[in-house]
Structure formats: C-alpha cells, structure tokens
CSV table of C-alpha atoms in Angstrom, one decimal:
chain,number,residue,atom,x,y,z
E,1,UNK,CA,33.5,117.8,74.3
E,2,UNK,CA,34.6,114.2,75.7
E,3,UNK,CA,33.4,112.4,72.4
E,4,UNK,CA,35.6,115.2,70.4
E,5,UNK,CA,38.7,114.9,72.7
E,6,UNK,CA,38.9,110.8,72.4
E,7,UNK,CA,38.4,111.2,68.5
E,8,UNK,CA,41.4,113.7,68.7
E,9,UNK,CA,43.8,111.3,70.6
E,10,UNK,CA,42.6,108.5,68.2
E,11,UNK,CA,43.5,110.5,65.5
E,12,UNK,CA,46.8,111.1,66.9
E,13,UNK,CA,47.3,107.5,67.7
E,14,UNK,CA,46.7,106.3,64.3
E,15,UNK,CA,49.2,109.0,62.7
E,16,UNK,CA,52.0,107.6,65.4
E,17,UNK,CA,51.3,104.3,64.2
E,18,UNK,CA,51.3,104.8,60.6
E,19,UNK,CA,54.6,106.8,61.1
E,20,UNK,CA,56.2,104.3,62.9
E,21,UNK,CA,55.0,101.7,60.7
E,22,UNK,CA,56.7,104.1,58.0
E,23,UNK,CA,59.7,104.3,58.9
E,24,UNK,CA,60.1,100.4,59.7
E,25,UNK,CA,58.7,99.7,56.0
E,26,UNK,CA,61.5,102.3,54.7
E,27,UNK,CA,64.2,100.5,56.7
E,28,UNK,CA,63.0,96.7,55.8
E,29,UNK,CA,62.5,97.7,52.0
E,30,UNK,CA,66.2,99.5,52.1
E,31,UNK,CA,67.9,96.5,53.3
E,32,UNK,CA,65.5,94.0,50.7
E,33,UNK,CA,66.4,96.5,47.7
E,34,UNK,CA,70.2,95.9,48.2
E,35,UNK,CA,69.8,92.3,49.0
E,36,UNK,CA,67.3,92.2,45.9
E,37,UNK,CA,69.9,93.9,43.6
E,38,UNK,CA,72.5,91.0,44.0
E,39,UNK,CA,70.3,88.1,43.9
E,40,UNK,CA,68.9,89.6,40.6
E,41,UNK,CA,71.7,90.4,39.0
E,42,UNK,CA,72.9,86.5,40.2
E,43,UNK,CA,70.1,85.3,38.6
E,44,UNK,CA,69.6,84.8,34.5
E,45,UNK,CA,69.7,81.5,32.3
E,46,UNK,CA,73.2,81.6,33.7
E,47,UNK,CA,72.9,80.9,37.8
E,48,UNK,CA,75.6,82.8,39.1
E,49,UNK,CA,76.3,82.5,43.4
E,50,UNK,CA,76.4,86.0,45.3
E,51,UNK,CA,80.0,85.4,45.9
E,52,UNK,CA,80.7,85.6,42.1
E,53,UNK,CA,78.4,88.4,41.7
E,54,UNK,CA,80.4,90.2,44.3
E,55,UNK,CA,83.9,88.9,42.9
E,56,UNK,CA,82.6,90.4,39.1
E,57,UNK,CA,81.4,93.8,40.7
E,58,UNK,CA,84.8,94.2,42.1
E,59,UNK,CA,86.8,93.3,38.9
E,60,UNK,CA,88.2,89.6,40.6
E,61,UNK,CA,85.6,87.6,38.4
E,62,UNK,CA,87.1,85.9,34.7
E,63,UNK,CA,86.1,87.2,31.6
E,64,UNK,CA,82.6,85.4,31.3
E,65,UNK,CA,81.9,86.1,34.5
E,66,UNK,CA,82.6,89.7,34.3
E,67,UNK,CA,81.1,90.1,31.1
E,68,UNK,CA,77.9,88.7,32.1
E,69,UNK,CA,77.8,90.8,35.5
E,70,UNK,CA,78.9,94.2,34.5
E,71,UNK,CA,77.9,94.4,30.6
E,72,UNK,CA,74.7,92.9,31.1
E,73,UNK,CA,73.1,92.0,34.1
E,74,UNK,CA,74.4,94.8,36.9
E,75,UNK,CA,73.2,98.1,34.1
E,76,UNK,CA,70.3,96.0,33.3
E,77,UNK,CA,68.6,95.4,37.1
E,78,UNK,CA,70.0,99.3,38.0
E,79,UNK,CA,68.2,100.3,35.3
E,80,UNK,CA,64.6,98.3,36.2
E,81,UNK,CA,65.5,99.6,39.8
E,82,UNK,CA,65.7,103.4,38.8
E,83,UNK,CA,62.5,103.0,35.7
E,84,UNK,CA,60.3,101.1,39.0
E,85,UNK,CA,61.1,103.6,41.3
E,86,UNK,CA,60.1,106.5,38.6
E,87,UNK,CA,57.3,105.2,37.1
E,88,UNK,CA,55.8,104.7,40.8
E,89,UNK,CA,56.6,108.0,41.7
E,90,UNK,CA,55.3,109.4,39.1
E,91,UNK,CA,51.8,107.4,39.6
E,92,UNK,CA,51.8,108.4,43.4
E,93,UNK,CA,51.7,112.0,42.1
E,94,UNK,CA,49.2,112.1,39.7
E,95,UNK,CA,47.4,110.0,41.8
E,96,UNK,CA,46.9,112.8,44.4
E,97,UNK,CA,46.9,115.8,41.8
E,98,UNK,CA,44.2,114.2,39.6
E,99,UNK,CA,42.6,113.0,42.9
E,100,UNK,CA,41.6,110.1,40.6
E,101,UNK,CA,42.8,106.8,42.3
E,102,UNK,CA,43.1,105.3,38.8
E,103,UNK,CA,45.4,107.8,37.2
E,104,UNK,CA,48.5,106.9,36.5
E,105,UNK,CA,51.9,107.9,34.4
E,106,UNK,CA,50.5,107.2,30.8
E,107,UNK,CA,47.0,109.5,31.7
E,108,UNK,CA,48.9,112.6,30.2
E,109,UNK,CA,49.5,110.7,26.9
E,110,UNK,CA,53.2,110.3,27.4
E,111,UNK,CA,53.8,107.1,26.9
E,112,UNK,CA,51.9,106.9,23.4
E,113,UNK,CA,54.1,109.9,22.5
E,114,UNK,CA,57.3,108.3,23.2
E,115,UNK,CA,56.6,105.2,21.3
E,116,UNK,CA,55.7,107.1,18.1
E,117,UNK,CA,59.0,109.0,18.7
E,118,UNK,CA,61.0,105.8,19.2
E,119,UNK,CA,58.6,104.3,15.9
E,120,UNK,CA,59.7,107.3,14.0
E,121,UNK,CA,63.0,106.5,14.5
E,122,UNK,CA,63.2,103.2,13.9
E,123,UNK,CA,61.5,102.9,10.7
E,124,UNK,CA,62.7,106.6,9.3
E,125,UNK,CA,66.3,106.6,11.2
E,126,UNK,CA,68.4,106.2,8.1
E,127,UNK,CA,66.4,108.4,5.5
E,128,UNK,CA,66.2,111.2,8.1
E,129,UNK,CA,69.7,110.7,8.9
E,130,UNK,CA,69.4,110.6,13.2
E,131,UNK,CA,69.1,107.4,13.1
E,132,UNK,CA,72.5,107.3,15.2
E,133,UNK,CA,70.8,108.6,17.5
E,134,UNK,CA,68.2,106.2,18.6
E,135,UNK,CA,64.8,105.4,19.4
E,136,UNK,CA,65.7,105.9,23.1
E,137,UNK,CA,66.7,109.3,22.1
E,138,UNK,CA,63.9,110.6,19.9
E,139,UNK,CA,61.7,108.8,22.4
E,140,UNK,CA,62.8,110.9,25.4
E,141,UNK,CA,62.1,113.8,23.3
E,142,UNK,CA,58.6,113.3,22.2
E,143,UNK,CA,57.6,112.5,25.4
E,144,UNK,CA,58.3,116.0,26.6
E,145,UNK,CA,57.3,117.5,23.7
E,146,UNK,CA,53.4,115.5,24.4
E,147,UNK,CA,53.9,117.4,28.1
E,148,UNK,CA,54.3,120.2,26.5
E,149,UNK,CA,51.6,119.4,23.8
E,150,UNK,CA,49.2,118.4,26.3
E,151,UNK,CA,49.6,121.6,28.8
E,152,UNK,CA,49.4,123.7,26.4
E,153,UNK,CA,46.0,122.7,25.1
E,154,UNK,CA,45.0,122.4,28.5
E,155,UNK,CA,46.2,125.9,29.7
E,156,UNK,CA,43.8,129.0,30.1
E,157,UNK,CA,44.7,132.1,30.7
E,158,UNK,CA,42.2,132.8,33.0
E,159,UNK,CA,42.5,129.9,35.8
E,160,UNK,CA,45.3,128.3,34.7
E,161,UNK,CA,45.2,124.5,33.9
E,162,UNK,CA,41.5,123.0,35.0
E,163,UNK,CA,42.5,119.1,35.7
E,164,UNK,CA,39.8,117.9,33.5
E,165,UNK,CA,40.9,119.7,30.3
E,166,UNK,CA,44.3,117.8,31.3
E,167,UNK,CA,42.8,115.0,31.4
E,168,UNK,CA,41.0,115.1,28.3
E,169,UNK,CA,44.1,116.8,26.1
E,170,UNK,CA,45.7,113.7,27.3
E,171,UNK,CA,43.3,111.2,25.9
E,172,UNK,CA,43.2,113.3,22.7
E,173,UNK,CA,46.9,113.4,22.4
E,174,UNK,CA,47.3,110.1,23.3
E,175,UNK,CA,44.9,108.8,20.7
E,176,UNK,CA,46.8,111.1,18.0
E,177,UNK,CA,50.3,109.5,18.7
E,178,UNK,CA,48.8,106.1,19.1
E,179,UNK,CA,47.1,107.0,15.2
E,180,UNK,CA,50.2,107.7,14.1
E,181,UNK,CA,52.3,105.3,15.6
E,182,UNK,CA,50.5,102.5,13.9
E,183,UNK,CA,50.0,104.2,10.5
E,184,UNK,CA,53.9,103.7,10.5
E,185,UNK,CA,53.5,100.4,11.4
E,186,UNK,CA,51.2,99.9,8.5
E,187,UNK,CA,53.4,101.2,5.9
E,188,UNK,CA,57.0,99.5,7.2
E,189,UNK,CA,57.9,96.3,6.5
E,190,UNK,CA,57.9,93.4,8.9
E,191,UNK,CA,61.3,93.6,10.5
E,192,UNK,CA,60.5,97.3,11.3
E,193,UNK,CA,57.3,96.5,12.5
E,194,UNK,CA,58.6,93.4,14.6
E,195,UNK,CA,61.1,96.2,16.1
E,196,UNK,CA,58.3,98.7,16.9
E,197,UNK,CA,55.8,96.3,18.2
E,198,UNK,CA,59.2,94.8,20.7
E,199,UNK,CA,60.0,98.1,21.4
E,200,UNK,CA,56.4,99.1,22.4
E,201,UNK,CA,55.9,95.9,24.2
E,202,UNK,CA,58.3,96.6,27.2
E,203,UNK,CA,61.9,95.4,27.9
E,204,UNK,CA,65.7,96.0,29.3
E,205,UNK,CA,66.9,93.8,26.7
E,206,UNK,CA,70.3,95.4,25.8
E,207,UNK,CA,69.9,97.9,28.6
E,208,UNK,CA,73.3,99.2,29.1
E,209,UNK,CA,75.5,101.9,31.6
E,210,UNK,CA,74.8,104.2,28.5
E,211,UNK,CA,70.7,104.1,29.1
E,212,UNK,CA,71.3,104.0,32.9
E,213,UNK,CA,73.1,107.7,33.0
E,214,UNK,CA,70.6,108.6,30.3
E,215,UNK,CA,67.7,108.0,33.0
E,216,UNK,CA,69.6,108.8,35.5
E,217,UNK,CA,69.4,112.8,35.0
E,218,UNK,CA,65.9,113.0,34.5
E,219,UNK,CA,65.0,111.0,37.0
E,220,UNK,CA,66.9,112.7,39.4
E,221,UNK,CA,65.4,116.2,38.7
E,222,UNK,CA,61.9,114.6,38.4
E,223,UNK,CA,62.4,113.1,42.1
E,224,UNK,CA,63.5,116.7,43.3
E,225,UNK,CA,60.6,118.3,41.7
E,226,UNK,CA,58.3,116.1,43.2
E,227,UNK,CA,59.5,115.5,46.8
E,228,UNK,CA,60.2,119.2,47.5
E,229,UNK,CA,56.5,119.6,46.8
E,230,UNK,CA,55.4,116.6,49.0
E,231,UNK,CA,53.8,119.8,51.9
E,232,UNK,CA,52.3,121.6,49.1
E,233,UNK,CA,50.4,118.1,47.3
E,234,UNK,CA,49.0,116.9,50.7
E,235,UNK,CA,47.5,120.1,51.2
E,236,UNK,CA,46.2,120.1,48.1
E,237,UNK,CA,44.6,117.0,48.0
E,238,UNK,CA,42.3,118.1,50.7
E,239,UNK,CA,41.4,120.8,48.2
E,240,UNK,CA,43.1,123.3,46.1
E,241,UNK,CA,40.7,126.0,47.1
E,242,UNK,CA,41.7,125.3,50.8
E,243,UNK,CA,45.2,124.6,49.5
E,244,UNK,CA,45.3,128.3,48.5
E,245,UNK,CA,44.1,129.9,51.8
E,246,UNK,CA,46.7,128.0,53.3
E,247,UNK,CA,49.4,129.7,51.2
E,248,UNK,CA,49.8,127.0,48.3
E,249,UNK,CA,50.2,128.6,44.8
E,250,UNK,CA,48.3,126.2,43.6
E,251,UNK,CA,49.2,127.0,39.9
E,252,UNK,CA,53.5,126.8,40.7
E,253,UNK,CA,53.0,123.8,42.4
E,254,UNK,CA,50.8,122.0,39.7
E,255,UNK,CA,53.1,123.1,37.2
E,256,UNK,CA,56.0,121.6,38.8
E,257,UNK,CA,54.7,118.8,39.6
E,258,UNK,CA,53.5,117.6,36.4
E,259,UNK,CA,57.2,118.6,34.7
E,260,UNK,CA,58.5,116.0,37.4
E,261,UNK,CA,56.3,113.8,36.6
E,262,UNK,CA,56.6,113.7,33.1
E,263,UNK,CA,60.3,113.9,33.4
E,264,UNK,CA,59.8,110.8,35.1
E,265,UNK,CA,58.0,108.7,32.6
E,266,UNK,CA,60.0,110.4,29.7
E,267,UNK,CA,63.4,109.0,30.7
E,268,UNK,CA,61.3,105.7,31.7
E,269,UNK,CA,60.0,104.8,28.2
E,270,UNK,CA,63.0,106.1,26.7
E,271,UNK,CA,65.0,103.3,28.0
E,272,UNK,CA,62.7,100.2,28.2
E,273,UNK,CA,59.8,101.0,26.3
E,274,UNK,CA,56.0,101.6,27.6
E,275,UNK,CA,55.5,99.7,31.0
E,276,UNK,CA,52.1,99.7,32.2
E,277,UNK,CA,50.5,99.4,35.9
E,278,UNK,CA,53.6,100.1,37.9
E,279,UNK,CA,52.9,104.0,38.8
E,280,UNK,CA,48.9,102.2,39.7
E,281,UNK,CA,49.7,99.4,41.5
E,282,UNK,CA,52.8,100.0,44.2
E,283,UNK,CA,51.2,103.6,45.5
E,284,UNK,CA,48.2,101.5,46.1
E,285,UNK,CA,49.6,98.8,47.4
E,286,UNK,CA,51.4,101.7,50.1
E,287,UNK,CA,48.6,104.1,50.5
E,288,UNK,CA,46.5,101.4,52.1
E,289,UNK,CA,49.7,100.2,54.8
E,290,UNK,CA,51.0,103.5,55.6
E,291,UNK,CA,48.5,106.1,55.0
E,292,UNK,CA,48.1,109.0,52.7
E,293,UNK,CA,50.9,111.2,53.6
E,294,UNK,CA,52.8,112.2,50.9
E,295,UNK,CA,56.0,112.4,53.0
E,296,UNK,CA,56.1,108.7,54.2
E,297,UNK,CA,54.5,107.3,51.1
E,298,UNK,CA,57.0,109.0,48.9
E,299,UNK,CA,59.8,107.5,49.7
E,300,UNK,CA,58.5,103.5,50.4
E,301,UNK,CA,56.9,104.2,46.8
E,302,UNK,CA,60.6,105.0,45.8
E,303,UNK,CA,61.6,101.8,46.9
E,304,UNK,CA,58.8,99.6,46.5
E,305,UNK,CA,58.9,100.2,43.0
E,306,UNK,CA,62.5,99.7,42.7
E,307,UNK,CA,62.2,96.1,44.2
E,308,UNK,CA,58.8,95.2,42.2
E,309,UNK,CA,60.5,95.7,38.5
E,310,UNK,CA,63.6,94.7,39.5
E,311,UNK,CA,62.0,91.3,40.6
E,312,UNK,CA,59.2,91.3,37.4
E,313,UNK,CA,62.5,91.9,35.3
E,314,UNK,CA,64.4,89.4,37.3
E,315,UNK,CA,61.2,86.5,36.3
E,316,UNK,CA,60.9,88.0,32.5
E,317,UNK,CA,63.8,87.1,31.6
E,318,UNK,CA,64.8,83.8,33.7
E,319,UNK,CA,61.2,82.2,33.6
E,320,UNK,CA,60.8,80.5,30.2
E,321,UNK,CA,64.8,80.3,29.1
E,322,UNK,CA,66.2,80.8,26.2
E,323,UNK,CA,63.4,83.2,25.6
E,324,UNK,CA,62.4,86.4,27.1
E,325,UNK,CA,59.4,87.5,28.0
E,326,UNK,CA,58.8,91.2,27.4
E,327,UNK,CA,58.3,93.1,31.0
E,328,UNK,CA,55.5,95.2,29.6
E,329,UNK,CA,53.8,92.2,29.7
E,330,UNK,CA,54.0,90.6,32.8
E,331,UNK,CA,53.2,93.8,34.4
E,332,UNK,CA,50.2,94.0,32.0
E,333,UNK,CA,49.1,90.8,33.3
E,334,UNK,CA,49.6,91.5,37.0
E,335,UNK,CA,48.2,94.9,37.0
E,336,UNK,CA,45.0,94.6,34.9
E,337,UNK,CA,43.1,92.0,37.9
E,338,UNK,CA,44.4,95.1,40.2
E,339,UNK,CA,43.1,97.9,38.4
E,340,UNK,CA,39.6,95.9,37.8
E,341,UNK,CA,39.5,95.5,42.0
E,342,UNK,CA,40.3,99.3,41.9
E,343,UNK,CA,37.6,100.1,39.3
E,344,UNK,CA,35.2,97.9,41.3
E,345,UNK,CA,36.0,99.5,44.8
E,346,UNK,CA,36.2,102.5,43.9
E,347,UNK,CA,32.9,103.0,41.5
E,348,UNK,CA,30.1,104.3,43.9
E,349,UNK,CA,32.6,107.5,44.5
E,350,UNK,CA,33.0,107.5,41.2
E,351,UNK,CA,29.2,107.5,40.6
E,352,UNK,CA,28.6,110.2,43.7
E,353,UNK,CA,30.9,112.6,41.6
C-alpha cells in the first residue's frame, strides 16, 4: 500500500513538472519565434538591421528596402513559419495514431502525390491548358486526392480502416506517383526536368503573400481538426480498444485526424515542394523534454517547428551566397543522422512487436 501511494505522488510530481516545464517552453519559444521572425527576415545576401526591417514592415523604408522586406523576404520566412509548424504537427499526429515513432507526414504517400501533381503541371501546363494555374495548385490537389486514394484502399467495411492496410496503401501509392513522376521526367526535356527535380528538391524561392493565404486555409482547418482531437489521440494511444470503453469513436476520430493531417502536408508541399524530416524530428525533439501529452506537446510542436524552418530557410539561402541551397536538402541532411539514432533506439520494440 505504502510502495503504491509514493509511486502515485511520484507520478503526480513528474506530471507537475513536465506541465510547468510546458508552459515555460511555450512562453520562451513564443517570444524566440517573434524575435526569430525579424532577424530572418533581416537576414539574406543583403544584411538588413532590425530597425530597417521594422521601418519596411511599416511602409517608412525606400524602395529597395521595401521591396526586399515585403515582396520577398517577410511572405517568404511567414511562409517557412506556417509549412514548419504544419509539417510538425502533422508528424506529432501520425506519430501517436500509427504508434510508430518513425512515422511521419510523407508515410500516407502524400508527398509523392503532390510532386507528380506539381510534375504534371509543369511539363503538360500549356498543352492541357491549366497551366495558369500552377504546380502549387495542381499539387495541393493531388495530394488530397492520394488521401483520398490511400483511405479508400485502406477502408473496410467491416472495422473500418486497420492502421497497417494504411500504412501499406501508402507505400503502394507512394511508389505509383513516384513511378510516374519520373516517367515524366524521362520523357521532358532538360529545362522541364531541371524545374521538376528543383521543385521536388524543396524551396521558398519565390514564395509570395499569394502562396502564404494559399497555406494559410488549410493549415488552419488542419490545426483545428487536429487539436480539438488532442483528449481523444492521448487516449487512444494507450489503446484504441481501451480508447473505445472510454467513450472514443475510435473510427470519427481517426478519420479526422488523418483529413487534418493530410490537409496539413497538402497545403505544405504545395507551396515549397517536398520537405523531409521536419514532422520526425521537432515532435521528437519535444516528446522527450515535455512528455507525451498531446495537449502540451501540441502546441511547443506548433512553434518549435515554426522556429526550426524558419531558421533552416534563414541558412539555405544566406549560407553559400549568390546561390541557394534548396531547404529540402539541408533538412535531408540534418534529419537522416536523427532518424538513424531513432531507428537504432528504437529497434528492440520494434523487434518485440
């Protein structure tokens, strides 16, 4: 009785200390996300000071000034902020739904369905006559259309949809869209295959307000989906069978979350392209500080991603001027030593299942 008493008050000791170390991390990453925002935009192969920044923001600046600040650099870092803080919501909740801690935003195939929508486009545009359109466009839309692709192979009418048959219909799909997309690589010429492979590569390049209120919307309903199911995916990550004697409708809630999710990584890739590792690394990177509660980790992941590709963003394009390095890349290169210490720490569960 004693021994089960002190493990109770431990208990509740360590979930006082994780929430207030919590809310402190939301409150320090809030402040460093606004302060980040104007020393990024600041930033470029053009140094500006804060001052200016602020000066530009406000319409005081001159004309290169201004130009440089609101046409390019202030849409640009809002739009890594918004595409970071999507992409790592989006991973947090897979994460937990899959119960697979190296699941992440492109596992549903998404990704490789939005780059043969934005391929399409670039190398049929003008034959097919959308090409006014753009790749951004067509590539929002094939990404939900693989959701959509993807659930319904997955989907049984008795049960529902089993997380392994969505994890495998993903693979397949993605495989098929990655087929395809470079089958039009093969038969386009080089400058439409140097635009897919850029495209596919991972970039804000010419990021403007335009793709910033295109994101915007998606993202938006995504987050809502998500984070009014935050009760519902911690109960269910103990357990969907003891999810559902609980009260969860385990089926609703799946189903929602994986439309936010997907909204999520649809309006992402439309805008900059595929960007790898984000949704795997910042929920991690969380998880392990402030615990496994949806509610806390939700929104630190918010910002946390916001800051990290508005910072890889802010280095891609300011570390080797004139040129610019493509941000699928860097994250490539920081994520992949990550996800082979998650692979390696994480094998003997993975062996026990």
């Amino acid at each position: 009785m004693t021994s089960e008493r002190s493990s109770f008050e431990e208990a509740k000791r360590l979930d006082r200390c994780r929430r207030r170390r919590a809310t402190l991390t939301v409150a320090v990453l809030s402040v460093a996300a606004v302060v980040l925002y104007f020393v990024c935009v600041a930033l470029g192969s053009a140094n500006l000071s804060l001052s200016e920044v602020w000066e530009a923001l406000m319409g005081n600046a001159d004309w290169g000034n201004d130009m440089i600040v609101n046409d390019f650099r202030a849409p640009r870092v809002l739009g890594a902020a918004i595409v970071g803080s999507s992409l790592s919501l989006a991973g947090m909740a897979m994460q937990a739904l899959f119960k697979n801690p190296m699941a992440s935003p492109s596992v549903l195939g998404i990704s490789s369905g939005a780059s043969f929508g934005a391929a399409l486009c670039i190398a049929f545009g003008s034959i097919l006559t959308f090409g006014g359109l753009g790749p951004t466009f067509f590539a929002f839309i094939m990404a939900m259309a693989t959701m959509l692709m993807v659930y319904a192979l997955a989907y049984k009418r008795v049960g529902g949809v089993k997380t392994t048959l969505l994890l495998l219909a993903g693979m397949a799909v993605s495989a098929l869209f990655s087929g395809l997309t470079s089958m039009i690589e093969f038969f386009s010429d080089a400058e439409t295959v140097t635009s897919i492979v850029f495209w596919m590569l991972g970039s804000f390049d010419g990021c403007g307000w335009n793709d910033v209120v295109l994101i915007a919307f998606p993202a938006l309903i995504g987050s809502i989906l998500i984070v009014v199911n935050l009760r519902e995916l911690n109960l269910m990550t103990t357990g969907e069978s003891k999810a559902r004697a609980l009260g969860v409708d385990v089926k609703h809630v799946r189903l929602r979350l994986l439309i936010g999710s997907s909204l999520l990584v649809a309006g992402s890739v439309a805008i900059c392209g595929v960007i790898s590792f984000v949704g795997l690394i910042i929920p991690h990177v969380f998880r392990s500080l402030i615990g496994p509660d949806h509610k806390r980790l939700a929104p630190v992941c918010i910002l946390g991603g916001a800051i990290f590709l508005m910072l890889i963003d802010t280095f891609a394009r300011s570390a080797l001027p004139p040129y610019e390095l493509p941000v699928g890349v860097v994250t490539s290169v920081v994520g992949a030593p990550f996800f082979l210490w998650i692979l390696r720490s994480s094998k003997n569960e993975m062996w026990r299942s």
